Amino acid sequence: MSDDQLIRVVLCDDHAMVRAGLRALLAGAGGIEVIGEAATGQEAINLAAALRPDVVLMDLQLGDGMDGVEAIRRIRSAAEPPRVLVLTTYDTDADITRSIAAGATGYLLKAESADELYAAIRAAAAGRTALSAPVADRMMAQLRAPRPALTDRERDILGQLAQGVGNREIARRLFISEATVKTHLGRIYEKLGVDTRAGAVAVAKEQRLLS
């Protein structure tokens, strides 16, 4: 993309007031045009396909239904997908890891200044990675201190989780107590940086921990 080419942006946030604020903010950026707004992940996918923007500005928490990470994955699976720049208040290790693994070009926090947002959108449109400083710091920390590897038993339990099996049935299948299953789940969550079953399965799939 040339420096003087208009950057076409789709906004995805489930709060109408946030979208209105972003639209007003970007109107003063120069060289950036908001061409569509989505309140859900599915709407963002549809708009990305129909309008073919350069960048989708994506929140992660979108209320009920599909979250931002799944929307990123589906948008980026298109033949000629737009860049996706996460704009969120969440900076947990799991959120960052899942978003980047799903195909996000960058990860920005809503606390950033307008100038930083403009620069990140321009970087994303050009295919360059754009990260908030706190996010970059967390990613570097992860690289310096990688999470412990899962044990064989933890992998077994994670595999059962991926099949949607409940704790009682996992215990029956693996010939262990339900309390032991819960103990292993706690360790799995800690190692993967998540706090839900769905989060554990998502990270495991993205990091290819499941056979």
Short mmCIF file of C-alpha atoms in Angstrom, two decimals, residues 43-112:
data_model
loop_
_atom_site.label_atom_id
_atom_site.label_comp_id
_atom_site.label_asym_id
_atom_site.label_seq_id
_atom_site.Cartn_x
_atom_site.Cartn_y
_atom_site.Cartn_z
CA GLU A 43 -21.19 -9.15 11.27
CA ALA A 44 -17.46 -8.42 11.08
CA ILE A 45 -16.89 -11.53 8.98
CA ASN A 46 -19.71 -10.54 6.62
CA LEU A 47 -18.51 -6.94 6.29
CA ALA A 48 -14.92 -8.02 5.71
CA ALA A 49 -16.08 -10.22 2.84
CA ALA A 50 -18.47 -7.65 1.36
CA LEU A 51 -16.47 -4.43 1.76
CA ARG A 52 -12.91 -5.79 1.50
CA PRO A 53 -11.36 -3.30 3.96
CA ASP A 54 -7.64 -2.93 4.49
CA VAL A 55 -7.92 -3.31 8.27
CA VAL A 56 -10.53 -4.68 10.68
CA LEU A 57 -10.28 -3.13 14.14
CA MET A 58 -11.42 -5.98 16.39
CA ASP A 59 -12.48 -6.09 20.03
CA LEU A 60 -12.16 -9.49 21.73
CA GLN A 61 -15.20 -9.55 24.02
CA LEU A 62 -18.31 -9.33 21.85
CA GLY A 63 -21.07 -10.41 24.21
CA ASP A 64 -22.90 -13.67 23.59
CA GLY A 65 -21.85 -15.88 20.70
CA MET A 66 -18.61 -15.77 18.74
CA ASP A 67 -15.68 -13.99 20.37
CA GLY A 68 -13.16 -11.78 18.62
CA VAL A 69 -10.52 -14.50 18.34
CA GLU A 70 -12.82 -16.81 16.38
CA ALA A 71 -13.87 -13.89 14.19
CA ILE A 72 -10.20 -13.13 13.49
CA ARG A 73 -9.58 -16.75 12.53
CA ARG A 74 -12.50 -16.80 10.10
CA ILE A 75 -11.69 -13.42 8.57
CA ARG A 76 -8.08 -14.40 8.03
CA SER A 77 -9.08 -17.70 6.41
CA ALA A 78 -10.47 -15.86 3.36
CA ALA A 79 -8.59 -15.98 0.06
CA GLU A 80 -7.48 -12.33 0.26
CA PRO A 81 -8.14 -11.32 3.86
CA PRO A 82 -7.76 -7.88 5.40
CA ARG A 83 -5.34 -7.28 8.23
CA VAL A 84 -6.89 -7.54 11.68
CA LEU A 85 -5.77 -5.27 14.50
CA VAL A 86 -7.02 -6.16 17.98
CA LEU A 87 -8.20 -3.18 20.03
CA THR A 88 -9.21 -4.29 23.51
CA THR A 89 -8.93 -3.68 27.23
CA TYR A 90 -7.69 -7.25 27.85
CA ASP A 91 -3.98 -8.07 27.89
CA THR A 92 -3.80 -11.54 29.44
CA ASP A 93 -1.25 -14.00 28.07
CA ALA A 94 -4.03 -16.23 26.78
CA ASP A 95 -5.82 -13.41 24.93
CA ILE A 96 -2.61 -12.24 23.29
CA THR A 97 -1.46 -15.74 22.35
CA ARG A 98 -4.82 -16.77 20.93
CA SER A 99 -5.24 -13.56 18.93
CA ILE A 100 -1.80 -13.70 17.33
CA ALA A 101 -2.19 -17.43 16.63
CA ALA A 102 -5.55 -16.73 14.97
CA GLY A 103 -3.87 -14.31 12.56
CA ALA A 104 -4.04 -10.85 14.12
CA THR A 105 -1.43 -8.47 12.69
CA GLY A 106 -1.28 -6.46 15.90
CA TYR A 107 -2.64 -6.09 19.41
CA LEU A 108 -3.45 -2.67 20.82
CA LEU A 109 -4.94 -1.65 24.17
CA LYS A 110 -7.76 0.88 24.35
CA ALA A 111 -5.73 2.94 26.79
CA GLU A 112 -3.35 3.97 24.00
#
